[in-house]
């Protein structure tokens, strides 16, 4: 296999930034954007429909990666991502805008799963855990920058946040120059199996739960910050960007945490922090509690999503990695999509906080039973 250069590694890490920003790039300016698109009562669907698109198209993206190769899937995903992302700024009827947002999810899952598959093909062992942690850091660092940019650009003109999606085309060009196409990226033959290991399903269930706990807060924060603290779109972008930066810091400690403790201990810590962040938002009437909630949410994300991504890659083979990562992407964005319904619940943050504690207990109990059986 041809060596992946520093530039190639950086390019693939940058493509990872596109996954979380698919909805959140416009989140800080949603209250400004929705009226211009004549979608005042359906504004949140602009954020959540790409998540549904990921769920719908994940099996197709996984099959494309396993059959045609991660490189081909990535190129197609990046090309479509830029086109579908910018489409909303044109004079389209609301129903067609919603269709483009749904299809944007298909492009997103191709980029997400193919990018992880390409990184996994070039890194192994402890180096793979480090690159998965770096990928998590890149996702959240990009999320912080795009959230900040989305808020600032939205205050200038409602169309400008959508221009962020055009970064995908620049990354398409960078990929053709810096990332080599190797035989391992060409896909499998029809006779090779792509059946995923059974353990993948437990991991992706955890990924769905972690993202649900995190993204529920993302959806509610613009309204909560505006109503309780009278934050502007730019200030909301600052706060949500801070959450992403804290997630970057947590993902940066992921390798150390796993090495000193264990994967399961780190995972439980992440879910407890997500639960604490939700419970703090439930009672946040002071700025100090709001800042502590940001610390918990960022840390919880950084200790769960990148680790679960690594676990998915580790138990998969080259022949079924695309399918496994397709399921992982389905879980992550399925959690995002379910969040739009969960936010309708009364006492929302209390409900999700208790849910996070229950999930932590389930992981602990499953670990205890596994140790006893062995």
Short mmCIF file of C-alpha atoms in Angstrom, two decimals:
data_model
loop_
_atom_site.label_atom_id
_atom_site.label_comp_id
_atom_site.label_asym_id
_atom_site.label_seq_id
_atom_site.Cartn_x
_atom_site.Cartn_y
_atom_site.Cartn_z
CA UNK A 1 0.00 0.00 0.00
CA UNK A 2 1.29 3.45 -0.93
CA UNK A 3 2.23 5.60 2.08
CA UNK A 4 -0.28 8.24 3.09
CA UNK A 5 1.47 11.60 3.29
CA UNK A 6 0.92 14.26 5.93
CA UNK A 7 -1.04 16.25 3.36
CA UNK A 8 -3.18 13.22 2.54
CA UNK A 9 -3.86 12.55 6.22
CA UNK A 10 -4.79 16.21 6.74
CA UNK A 11 -7.13 16.10 3.74
CA UNK A 12 -8.98 13.06 5.07
CA UNK A 13 -9.23 14.64 8.52
CA UNK A 14 -10.64 17.79 6.95
CA UNK A 15 -13.29 15.79 5.12
CA UNK A 16 -14.39 14.51 8.54
CA UNK A 17 -15.32 18.08 9.46
CA UNK A 18 -18.06 17.97 6.83
CA UNK A 19 -20.05 15.35 8.72
CA UNK A 20 -21.01 17.27 11.85
CA UNK A 21 -21.36 20.61 10.05
CA UNK A 22 -24.02 19.26 7.68
CA UNK A 23 -26.71 20.51 10.02
CA UNK A 24 -24.94 22.62 12.59
CA UNK A 25 -23.32 25.08 10.14
CA UNK A 26 -26.65 26.86 9.86
CA UNK A 27 -27.86 26.16 13.42
CA UNK A 28 -26.75 29.48 15.05
CA UNK A 29 -28.54 31.44 12.30
CA UNK A 30 -31.59 29.22 12.01
CA UNK A 31 -33.95 31.87 13.37
CA UNK A 32 -32.71 34.22 10.61
CA UNK A 33 -32.64 31.68 7.78
CA UNK A 34 -36.03 29.99 8.27
CA UNK A 35 -38.21 33.07 7.55
CA UNK A 36 -36.32 33.83 4.32
CA UNK A 37 -37.00 30.28 3.11
CA UNK A 38 -40.68 30.57 4.15
CA UNK A 39 -40.17 27.75 6.64
CA UNK A 40 -40.82 29.49 9.96
CA UNK A 41 -42.61 26.49 11.46
CA UNK A 42 -40.32 23.90 9.83
CA UNK A 43 -36.94 25.49 10.40
CA UNK A 44 -35.55 22.62 12.46
CA UNK A 45 -36.10 20.27 9.54
CA UNK A 46 -33.30 22.09 7.70
CA UNK A 47 -30.96 20.72 10.39
CA UNK A 48 -32.48 17.30 10.93
CA UNK A 49 -33.42 16.20 7.39
CA UNK A 50 -29.77 15.53 6.43
CA UNK A 51 -29.70 13.18 9.42
CA UNK A 52 -32.70 11.30 8.03
CA UNK A 53 -30.94 11.21 4.67
CA UNK A 54 -27.95 9.54 6.30
CA UNK A 55 -30.21 6.90 7.85
CA UNK A 56 -31.99 6.25 4.54
CA UNK A 57 -28.87 6.11 2.36
CA UNK A 58 -26.40 4.46 4.79
CA UNK A 59 -26.94 0.91 3.45
CA UNK A 60 -26.36 2.13 -0.11
CA UNK A 61 -23.23 4.04 0.89
CA UNK A 62 -21.84 1.05 2.78
CA UNK A 63 -22.48 -1.24 -0.18
CA UNK A 64 -20.88 1.30 -2.55
CA UNK A 65 -17.73 1.40 -0.42
CA UNK A 66 -17.45 -2.39 -0.17
CA UNK A 67 -18.12 -2.93 -3.89
CA UNK A 68 -16.54 0.08 -5.60
CA UNK A 69 -14.00 1.21 -2.99
CA UNK A 70 -13.80 4.01 -0.44
CA UNK A 71 -11.93 6.33 -2.81
CA UNK A 72 -14.69 6.32 -5.43
CA UNK A 73 -17.39 6.75 -2.77
CA UNK A 74 -15.52 9.71 -1.27
CA UNK A 75 -15.16 11.48 -4.61
CA UNK A 76 -18.85 11.08 -5.39
CA UNK A 77 -19.86 12.18 -1.90
CA UNK A 78 -17.75 15.35 -1.94
CA UNK A 79 -19.04 16.41 -5.36
CA UNK A 80 -22.68 15.96 -4.33
CA UNK A 81 -22.15 17.53 -0.89
CA UNK A 82 -21.15 20.93 -2.25
CA UNK A 83 -23.93 21.03 -4.84
CA UNK A 84 -26.72 19.98 -2.49
CA UNK A 85 -25.47 22.12 0.37
CA UNK A 86 -25.53 25.39 -1.56
CA UNK A 87 -28.87 24.64 -3.26
CA UNK A 88 -31.00 26.27 -0.55
CA UNK A 89 -29.80 29.80 -1.40
CA UNK A 90 -31.50 29.69 -4.79
CA UNK A 91 -35.16 30.46 -5.35
CA UNK A 92 -36.48 26.97 -4.67
CA UNK A 93 -39.89 26.08 -3.23
CA UNK A 94 -39.79 24.80 0.37
CA UNK A 95 -40.57 21.20 -0.63
CA UNK A 96 -37.62 21.12 -3.03
CA UNK A 97 -35.30 22.62 -0.41
CA UNK A 98 -36.33 19.82 1.95
CA UNK A 99 -35.57 17.26 -0.79
CA UNK A 100 -32.07 18.68 -1.31
CA UNK A 101 -31.45 18.53 2.46
CA UNK A 102 -32.53 14.88 2.49
CA UNK A 103 -30.22 14.03 -0.42
CA UNK A 104 -27.44 15.97 1.31
CA UNK A 105 -27.59 13.26 3.97
CA UNK A 106 -26.75 10.67 1.33
CA UNK A 107 -23.66 12.64 0.31
CA UNK A 108 -22.72 13.05 3.97
CA UNK A 109 -22.78 9.35 4.79
CA UNK A 110 -20.63 8.60 1.75
CA UNK A 111 -18.05 11.14 2.93
CA UNK A 112 -18.22 10.01 6.56
CA UNK A 113 -17.94 6.25 6.02
CA UNK A 114 -15.46 6.47 3.13
CA UNK A 115 -13.19 8.86 5.04
CA UNK A 116 -13.02 6.52 8.03
CA UNK A 117 -12.45 3.52 5.77
CA UNK A 118 -9.56 5.27 4.02
CA UNK A 119 -7.93 6.20 7.33
CA UNK A 120 -8.42 2.66 8.66
CA UNK A 121 -6.73 1.24 5.57
CA UNK A 122 -3.56 3.27 6.23
CA UNK A 123 -3.31 3.02 10.04
CA UNK A 124 -3.24 -0.03 12.31
CA UNK A 125 -3.02 -0.89 16.03
CA UNK A 126 -2.40 1.97 18.42
CA UNK A 127 -1.79 4.30 15.47
CA UNK A 128 -5.37 3.62 14.37
CA UNK A 129 -6.77 4.61 17.78
CA UNK A 130 -4.72 7.80 17.61
CA UNK A 131 -5.96 8.65 14.12
CA UNK A 132 -9.58 7.93 15.14
CA UNK A 133 -9.09 10.27 18.11
CA UNK A 134 -7.56 12.83 15.73
CA UNK A 135 -10.56 12.39 13.46
CA UNK A 136 -12.86 13.10 16.40
CA UNK A 137 -10.83 16.19 17.20
CA UNK A 138 -11.01 17.32 13.56
CA UNK A 139 -14.78 16.83 13.52
CA UNK A 140 -15.31 18.92 16.63
CA UNK A 141 -12.68 21.54 15.80
CA UNK A 142 -14.30 21.96 12.41
CA UNK A 143 -17.67 22.06 14.13
CA UNK A 144 -16.46 24.84 16.42
CA UNK A 145 -15.11 26.91 13.53
CA UNK A 146 -18.16 26.35 11.34
CA UNK A 147 -20.57 27.12 14.18
CA UNK A 148 -18.71 30.35 14.81
CA UNK A 149 -18.59 31.17 11.11
CA UNK A 150 -22.25 30.25 10.68
CA UNK A 151 -23.31 32.67 13.40
CA UNK A 152 -21.15 35.53 12.13
CA UNK A 153 -22.07 35.00 8.47
CA UNK A 154 -25.76 34.73 9.36
CA UNK A 155 -25.67 38.15 11.01
CA UNK A 156 -24.25 39.57 7.74
CA UNK A 157 -26.59 37.83 5.28
CA UNK A 158 -28.84 34.78 5.66
CA UNK A 159 -27.40 33.16 2.50
CA UNK A 160 -23.76 33.18 3.58
CA UNK A 161 -23.82 30.22 6.03
CA UNK A 162 -24.79 27.93 3.13
CA UNK A 163 -21.58 28.87 1.30
CA UNK A 164 -19.65 26.87 3.92
CA UNK A 165 -20.79 23.69 2.15
CA UNK A 166 -18.66 24.59 -0.88
CA UNK A 167 -15.61 23.52 1.13
CA UNK A 168 -16.41 20.01 -0.11
CA UNK A 169 -15.38 20.93 -3.65
CA UNK A 170 -12.02 22.27 -2.46
CA UNK A 171 -11.48 19.02 -0.54
CA UNK A 172 -12.35 17.03 -3.68
CA UNK A 173 -9.48 18.73 -5.48
CA UNK A 174 -7.13 18.23 -2.53
CA UNK A 175 -7.99 14.55 -2.37
CA UNK A 176 -7.16 13.91 -6.03
CA UNK A 177 -3.69 15.37 -5.42
CA UNK A 178 -2.78 14.08 -1.94
CA UNK A 179 -4.57 10.75 -1.36
CA UNK A 180 -3.36 7.77 -3.43
CA UNK A 181 -5.76 5.19 -4.80
CA UNK A 182 -4.52 1.77 -3.67
CA UNK A 183 -5.77 -1.75 -4.46
CA UNK A 184 -7.23 -2.02 -0.96
CA UNK A 185 -9.52 0.89 -1.81
CA UNK A 186 -10.95 -0.70 -4.95
CA UNK A 187 -13.68 -2.72 -3.21
CA UNK A 188 -14.47 -6.43 -3.01
CA UNK A 189 -15.58 -8.95 -5.58
CA UNK A 190 -19.10 -10.30 -5.65
CA UNK A 191 -17.93 -13.57 -4.03
CA UNK A 192 -16.51 -11.87 -0.94
CA UNK A 193 -18.75 -11.53 2.10
CA UNK A 194 -19.71 -8.17 3.58
CA UNK A 195 -21.65 -9.55 6.57
CA UNK A 196 -20.91 -7.42 9.63
CA UNK A 197 -19.92 -8.91 13.03
CA UNK A 198 -22.78 -9.17 15.53
CA UNK A 199 -20.91 -6.95 18.03
CA UNK A 200 -21.28 -4.00 15.64
CA UNK A 201 -24.97 -3.68 16.52
CA UNK A 202 -24.28 -3.06 20.21
CA UNK A 203 -21.66 -0.46 19.35
CA UNK A 204 -23.89 1.41 16.91
CA UNK A 205 -26.71 1.41 19.47
CA UNK A 206 -24.34 3.19 21.86
CA UNK A 207 -23.41 5.66 19.11
CA UNK A 208 -27.09 6.44 18.48
CA UNK A 209 -27.69 7.04 22.20
CA UNK A 210 -24.63 9.28 22.59
CA UNK A 211 -25.55 11.42 19.61
CA UNK A 212 -29.17 11.66 20.74
CA UNK A 213 -28.08 13.00 24.14
CA UNK A 214 -25.70 15.49 22.51
CA UNK A 215 -27.77 16.65 19.55
CA UNK A 216 -30.90 17.24 21.63
CA UNK A 217 -28.92 20.01 23.31
CA UNK A 218 -27.68 21.36 19.96
CA UNK A 219 -31.25 21.69 18.73
CA UNK A 220 -32.48 23.40 21.88
CA UNK A 221 -29.53 25.67 22.58
CA UNK A 222 -30.32 28.47 20.08
CA UNK A 223 -33.79 28.97 21.54
CA UNK A 224 -32.70 28.41 25.14
CA UNK A 225 -29.78 30.83 24.92
CA UNK A 226 -31.93 33.47 23.24
CA UNK A 227 -34.83 33.19 25.68
CA UNK A 228 -32.96 32.79 28.99
CA UNK A 229 -29.81 34.80 28.30
CA UNK A 230 -30.80 36.94 25.27
CA UNK A 231 -27.85 35.68 23.21
CA UNK A 232 -27.48 36.91 19.63
CA UNK A 233 -26.75 34.53 16.75
CA UNK A 234 -23.04 35.35 17.05
CA UNK A 235 -23.02 34.74 20.82
CA UNK A 236 -24.87 31.46 20.31
CA UNK A 237 -22.20 30.49 17.80
CA UNK A 238 -19.50 31.31 20.37
CA UNK A 239 -21.12 29.09 23.00
CA UNK A 240 -21.79 26.17 20.68
CA UNK A 241 -18.29 26.54 19.28
CA UNK A 242 -16.91 26.35 22.82
CA UNK A 243 -18.72 23.04 23.30
CA UNK A 244 -16.99 21.75 20.16
CA UNK A 245 -13.57 22.94 21.34
CA UNK A 246 -14.05 21.15 24.65
CA UNK A 247 -14.93 18.01 22.70
CA UNK A 248 -11.66 18.43 20.78
CA UNK A 249 -9.75 18.57 24.08
CA UNK A 250 -11.52 15.44 25.34
CA UNK A 251 -10.87 13.53 22.10
CA UNK A 252 -7.21 14.55 22.43
CA UNK A 253 -7.08 12.68 25.76
CA UNK A 254 -8.91 9.64 24.41
CA UNK A 255 -5.82 7.56 23.69
CA UNK A 256 -4.41 8.23 27.17
CA UNK A 257 -7.74 7.41 28.84
CA UNK A 258 -8.10 4.10 27.01
CA UNK A 259 -4.48 3.12 27.66
CA UNK A 260 -4.57 3.92 31.39
CA UNK A 261 -8.11 2.72 32.09
CA UNK A 262 -10.07 0.81 29.43
CA UNK A 263 -12.40 1.39 26.51
CA UNK A 264 -15.45 0.59 28.65
CA UNK A 265 -14.41 2.90 31.51
CA UNK A 266 -13.84 5.74 29.04
CA UNK A 267 -17.21 5.08 27.42
CA UNK A 268 -19.03 5.13 30.76
CA UNK A 269 -17.27 8.38 31.67
CA UNK A 270 -18.47 9.92 28.42
CA UNK A 271 -22.10 8.95 28.98
CA UNK A 272 -22.04 10.23 32.57
CA UNK A 273 -20.72 13.57 31.32
CA UNK A 274 -23.44 13.77 28.66
CA UNK A 275 -26.04 13.03 31.31
CA UNK A 276 -24.60 15.71 33.59
CA UNK A 277 -24.61 18.26 30.75
CA UNK A 278 -28.31 17.66 30.10
CA UNK A 279 -29.19 17.88 33.79
CA UNK A 280 -27.26 21.14 34.14
CA UNK A 281 -29.15 22.66 31.21
CA UNK A 282 -32.37 21.61 32.89
CA UNK A 283 -31.64 24.01 35.76
CA UNK A 284 -29.30 26.49 34.09
CA UNK A 285 -30.39 29.96 35.18
CA UNK A 286 -26.89 31.26 35.79
CA UNK A 287 -23.95 31.66 33.44
CA UNK A 288 -21.71 29.49 35.65
CA UNK A 289 -24.04 26.48 35.26
CA UNK A 290 -24.23 27.15 31.53
CA UNK A 291 -20.44 27.02 31.26
CA UNK A 292 -20.27 23.82 33.32
CA UNK A 293 -22.87 22.27 31.01
CA UNK A 294 -20.64 23.12 28.01
CA UNK A 295 -17.72 21.36 29.69
CA UNK A 296 -19.78 18.21 30.31
CA UNK A 297 -21.34 18.11 26.85
CA UNK A 298 -18.04 18.63 25.06
CA UNK A 299 -16.23 16.07 27.22
CA UNK A 300 -19.02 13.56 26.85
CA UNK A 301 -18.98 13.82 23.07
CA UNK A 302 -15.19 13.55 22.90
CA UNK A 303 -15.13 10.39 25.04
CA UNK A 304 -17.95 8.56 23.21
CA UNK A 305 -18.32 9.18 19.48
CA UNK A 306 -14.62 8.87 18.43
CA UNK A 307 -14.16 5.80 20.67
CA UNK A 308 -17.24 4.05 19.31
CA UNK A 309 -16.02 4.84 15.78
CA UNK A 310 -12.68 3.19 16.60
CA UNK A 311 -14.43 0.15 18.09
CA UNK A 312 -16.51 -0.24 14.92
CA UNK A 313 -13.40 -0.15 12.72
CA UNK A 314 -11.48 -2.56 14.95
CA UNK A 315 -14.03 -5.38 14.89
CA UNK A 316 -14.58 -5.08 11.13
CA UNK A 317 -12.53 -6.49 8.27
CA UNK A 318 -11.48 -4.87 5.01
CA UNK A 319 -14.30 -6.72 3.24
CA UNK A 320 -17.14 -5.54 5.50
CA UNK A 321 -15.78 -2.25 6.84
CA UNK A 322 -17.88 -0.13 4.49
CA UNK A 323 -21.09 -1.86 5.58
CA UNK A 324 -20.13 -1.63 9.27
CA UNK A 325 -19.31 2.07 8.96
CA UNK A 326 -22.55 2.58 7.08
CA UNK A 327 -24.41 1.19 10.09
CA UNK A 328 -22.33 3.39 12.38
CA UNK A 329 -23.19 6.48 10.33
CA UNK A 330 -26.85 5.43 10.36
CA UNK A 331 -26.74 5.24 14.16
CA UNK A 332 -24.99 8.58 14.64
CA UNK A 333 -27.31 10.50 12.37
CA UNK A 334 -30.31 8.44 13.39
CA UNK A 335 -29.69 9.81 16.88
CA UNK A 336 -29.65 13.30 15.40
CA UNK A 337 -32.91 12.74 13.56
CA UNK A 338 -34.68 11.25 16.59
CA UNK A 339 -33.65 14.33 18.55
CA UNK A 340 -36.20 16.44 16.66
CA UNK A 341 -38.96 14.33 18.18
CA UNK A 342 -37.38 14.00 21.62
CA UNK A 343 -37.28 17.80 21.99
CA UNK A 344 -41.07 17.76 22.07
CA UNK A 345 -41.06 15.98 25.43
CA UNK A 346 -41.87 17.94 28.60
CA UNK A 347 -38.99 18.35 31.08
CA UNK A 348 -36.69 17.47 28.17
CA UNK A 349 -33.26 17.85 29.77
CA UNK A 350 -34.35 16.00 32.91
CA UNK A 351 -35.56 13.12 30.75
CA UNK A 352 -32.38 12.92 28.64
CA UNK A 353 -30.14 13.33 31.71
CA UNK A 354 -31.76 10.37 33.43
CA UNK A 355 -31.54 8.43 30.18
CA UNK A 356 -27.78 9.01 30.06
CA UNK A 357 -27.38 7.67 33.60
CA UNK A 358 -29.40 4.55 32.73
CA UNK A 359 -27.21 3.91 29.66
CA UNK A 360 -24.08 4.22 31.82
CA UNK A 361 -25.48 1.63 34.24
CA UNK A 362 -26.32 -0.73 31.36
CA UNK A 363 -22.72 -0.56 30.09
CA UNK A 364 -21.36 -1.22 33.59
CA UNK A 365 -23.72 -4.18 34.16
CA UNK A 366 -22.97 -5.68 30.75
CA UNK A 367 -19.26 -5.43 31.50
CA UNK A 368 -19.74 -7.12 34.87
CA UNK A 369 -21.71 -9.99 33.35
CA UNK A 370 -19.10 -10.42 30.62
CA UNK A 371 -16.29 -10.63 33.18
CA UNK A 372 -18.24 -13.13 35.31
CA UNK A 373 -18.97 -15.37 32.32
CA UNK A 374 -15.30 -15.35 31.34
#
